[in-house]
XYZ file of C-alpha atoms in Angstrom:
267
model
C 70.148 94.707 104.151
C 67.519 92.342 105.462
C 65.076 90.873 102.981
C 62.023 92.648 104.320
C 59.640 94.976 102.540
C 60.621 96.504 99.223
C 62.787 99.607 99.523
C 64.412 102.196 97.314
C 67.794 100.403 97.342
C 66.095 97.222 96.083
C 64.803 99.123 93.054
C 68.213 100.674 92.436
C 69.973 97.308 92.634
C 67.593 95.984 89.971
C 68.383 98.988 87.778
C 72.099 98.228 88.169
C 71.458 94.608 87.204
C 69.460 95.657 84.143
C 72.236 98.021 83.073
C 74.840 95.287 83.531
C 72.796 92.971 81.300
C 72.244 95.702 78.706
C 75.979 96.400 78.514
C 76.951 92.760 78.253
C 78.788 92.504 81.575
C 80.222 88.990 81.684
C 80.990 88.566 85.361
C 80.748 90.088 88.821
C 83.468 90.130 91.478
C 82.177 90.954 94.937
C 83.466 91.370 98.458
C 80.794 91.078 101.128
C 80.859 91.311 104.890
C 81.378 88.458 107.349
C 83.862 86.312 105.383
C 87.267 86.798 106.969
C 90.507 84.890 106.682
C 93.330 84.613 109.196
C 96.987 85.525 108.852
C 97.803 87.184 105.541
C 95.535 84.960 103.451
C 92.692 85.874 101.110
C 90.207 83.301 99.861
C 88.260 83.189 96.613
C 84.985 81.296 96.218
C 85.432 78.178 94.090
C 82.378 76.150 95.143
C 80.467 75.056 92.046
C 77.312 74.359 94.061
C 77.225 76.864 96.929
C 74.380 76.929 99.418
C 72.909 79.994 101.094
C 73.545 80.369 104.800
C 70.366 80.833 106.897
C 68.868 84.257 107.523
C 67.232 84.834 110.880
C 63.753 86.326 110.776
C 63.275 85.802 107.017
C 61.054 83.124 105.477
C 63.007 80.464 103.621
C 60.878 80.874 100.497
C 62.100 84.456 100.115
C 65.625 83.360 99.211
C 66.292 79.595 99.354
C 64.785 78.741 95.909
C 66.873 81.383 94.122
C 69.590 79.873 91.934
C 73.103 81.270 92.201
C 75.649 81.363 89.380
C 79.144 80.774 90.775
C 81.915 81.703 88.361
C 84.761 79.201 88.641
C 86.505 80.483 85.524
C 86.369 84.014 86.873
C 87.406 82.778 90.293
C 90.545 81.225 88.863
C 91.326 84.479 87.053
C 90.937 86.398 90.327
C 93.201 83.908 92.087
C 95.858 84.263 89.420
C 95.731 88.055 89.554
C 95.946 88.191 93.344
C 98.802 85.705 93.487
C 100.562 87.639 90.749
C 100.231 90.779 92.882
C 101.893 89.051 95.828
C 98.816 88.099 97.886
C 98.501 84.766 99.644
C 95.305 83.934 97.732
C 93.702 80.512 98.098
C 90.709 78.729 96.594
C 87.700 78.082 98.854
C 85.994 75.029 97.272
C 83.426 74.557 100.061
C 82.465 78.165 100.779
C 78.720 78.854 101.070
C 77.292 82.298 100.423
C 76.180 84.628 103.195
C 73.322 87.120 102.954
C 75.528 90.161 102.339
C 76.294 88.684 98.938
C 73.338 86.644 97.737
C 70.784 89.312 98.695
C 72.523 91.754 96.371
C 72.418 89.233 93.517
C 68.735 88.481 94.165
C 67.901 92.170 94.052
C 69.962 92.754 90.904
C 68.474 89.847 88.961
C 65.075 89.024 90.492
C 63.582 87.767 87.212
C 66.444 86.102 85.354
C 69.531 83.961 85.752
C 72.214 86.108 87.431
C 75.531 87.040 85.883
C 78.270 84.601 87.005
C 79.773 85.838 90.262
C 83.009 85.358 92.195
C 83.283 86.238 95.875
C 86.494 87.455 97.492
C 87.047 87.299 101.253
C 88.326 90.089 103.424
C 91.276 89.661 105.736
C 90.573 89.369 109.459
C 93.267 91.876 110.418
C 91.076 94.614 108.898
C 94.013 96.668 107.611
C 92.513 99.402 105.392
C 95.614 99.681 103.192
C 95.674 95.921 102.634
C 92.095 95.996 101.339
C 92.731 99.017 99.128
C 95.661 97.147 97.566
C 93.439 94.103 97.150
C 90.942 96.102 95.120
C 93.732 97.793 93.161
C 95.097 94.385 92.149
C 91.740 93.541 90.541
C 91.230 96.973 88.975
C 92.135 95.745 85.437
C 89.016 93.565 85.478
C 86.928 96.725 85.093
C 88.143 96.855 81.491
C 87.214 93.221 80.876
C 83.417 93.451 81.168
C 83.507 92.872 84.918
C 81.412 94.675 87.543
C 83.150 95.001 90.923
C 80.875 95.286 93.972
C 81.562 95.898 97.655
C 78.670 94.844 99.875
C 78.912 96.162 103.418
C 77.262 99.022 105.280
C 77.908 102.714 105.747
C 76.583 102.584 109.329
C 76.394 99.084 110.761
C 76.615 98.612 114.526
C 74.251 95.861 115.633
C 74.897 96.727 119.283
C 73.368 100.175 118.860
C 70.317 99.338 116.760
C 66.703 99.380 117.951
C 65.357 95.832 117.675
C 61.861 96.094 119.151
C 59.886 96.468 115.915
C 61.888 93.716 114.259
C 61.212 91.252 117.060
C 57.576 92.221 117.603
C 56.388 92.934 114.061
C 59.137 91.587 111.759
C 59.563 95.165 110.531
C 63.206 96.123 110.161
C 62.371 99.355 108.298
C 60.311 100.919 111.084
C 61.809 104.239 112.179
C 59.853 105.201 115.329
C 62.536 107.781 116.171
C 65.240 109.517 114.093
C 68.727 107.996 113.856
C 71.125 109.053 116.595
C 73.477 111.995 115.877
C 76.570 109.769 115.728
C 74.972 107.675 112.965
C 73.951 110.709 110.935
C 77.383 112.279 111.335
C 79.283 109.238 110.102
C 76.842 108.637 107.273
C 77.443 112.230 106.116
C 81.201 111.748 106.356
C 80.882 108.723 104.067
C 78.932 110.698 101.461
C 81.396 113.598 101.581
C 84.384 111.280 101.218
C 82.892 109.524 98.199
C 81.392 112.442 96.305
C 84.195 114.959 96.943
C 87.135 112.723 96.024
C 88.319 110.789 92.992
C 91.416 108.791 92.109
C 93.966 108.148 94.866
C 92.293 110.818 97.022
C 89.244 108.549 97.229
C 91.376 105.723 98.596
C 92.907 108.013 101.192
C 89.572 109.506 102.231
C 87.866 106.158 102.833
C 90.914 104.796 104.652
C 90.982 107.840 106.946
C 87.363 107.274 107.921
C 88.542 104.442 110.168
C 90.048 107.219 112.327
C 86.894 109.322 112.257
C 85.692 110.108 115.818
C 82.335 108.452 115.034
C 83.739 105.394 113.230
C 83.626 103.055 116.213
C 80.103 104.165 117.034
C 79.079 103.469 113.448
C 80.956 100.173 113.169
C 81.079 97.999 116.260
C 83.147 95.576 114.157
C 85.180 96.323 111.035
C 83.794 93.674 108.693
C 81.143 95.901 107.105
C 83.671 98.587 106.189
C 86.344 96.561 104.370
C 84.263 96.199 101.190
C 84.225 99.999 100.823
C 88.021 100.029 100.855
C 88.097 97.157 98.382
C 86.039 99.055 95.794
C 87.965 102.268 96.478
C 91.095 100.354 95.525
C 89.435 99.181 92.309
C 88.116 102.650 91.393
C 90.807 104.924 92.851
C 93.647 104.778 90.355
C 95.323 107.879 88.948
C 93.210 107.575 85.787
C 89.913 107.391 87.669
C 88.163 110.738 87.521
C 84.688 109.741 88.704
C 82.068 110.913 89.016
C 81.383 109.116 92.277
C 77.715 109.419 93.084
C 75.228 108.511 95.800
C 72.412 106.474 94.273
C 70.114 105.762 97.203
C 69.898 104.520 100.732
C 67.616 103.247 103.438
C 67.737 103.225 107.213
C 66.660 100.214 109.214
C 66.549 99.351 112.902
C 66.781 103.140 113.484
C 70.582 103.381 113.390
C 71.679 101.146 110.502
C 72.212 102.882 107.163
C 72.497 101.060 103.840
C 73.940 103.466 101.293
C 74.393 102.705 97.596
C 77.160 104.440 95.699
C 78.524 104.189 92.182
C 82.231 104.816 91.756
C 82.945 106.036 88.262
C 80.653 105.694 85.256
C 79.679 102.838 82.984
C 81.388 104.485 79.987
């Protein structure tokens, strides 16, 4: 989501951050869009002083001064777990954060120091089963005061957005016309898959969405979908009974939908 005017998802992210602080969550592990590795590798952020990559159309003072809290101890734990599960996991000591990750942290903790966070890359082959297994390998962290986040988009095809109001008025939330039918159809398929499935069925449902007839309309590239599979892997074990709920969403640029979901409960 672009850092424009305040929106309902921004409020919900802050509520999630407040709940994480109230419950004593010690660390966050997040997969965001746009960080891909080649071959079979996965990378884990291990930069103790990461910078924020530039954001087009957003004033620097909206995000540059915000202090991040990289979690090197947690990053090493993630590396050890992934390697132990057979992944070719490698440290990324120079990785800088992209907006799909630091915007979430800013919205979660706008008034305090954020909870230490580790970022995990996706794999550039975009195999859904690979990313489900990746999340499943880190599932035990959920029982160690760790919040697992996937930051992508339910409908995210930059080629099919309407850019006029963004370019002319810096307003990415303008909706001069309704979203196109293909966007609404895939967005509804995402909600149905999440709210009507738990456990391994959730993993299967979100993996199958890559074969949905509207998937390629909704995702011109696959990078914004892998994080959904990652969290499905983390919250789709045989003991996971939900509930999986829709928390909020916003549309921007007419056809881009940012949906917030919670898989499972805090308790």
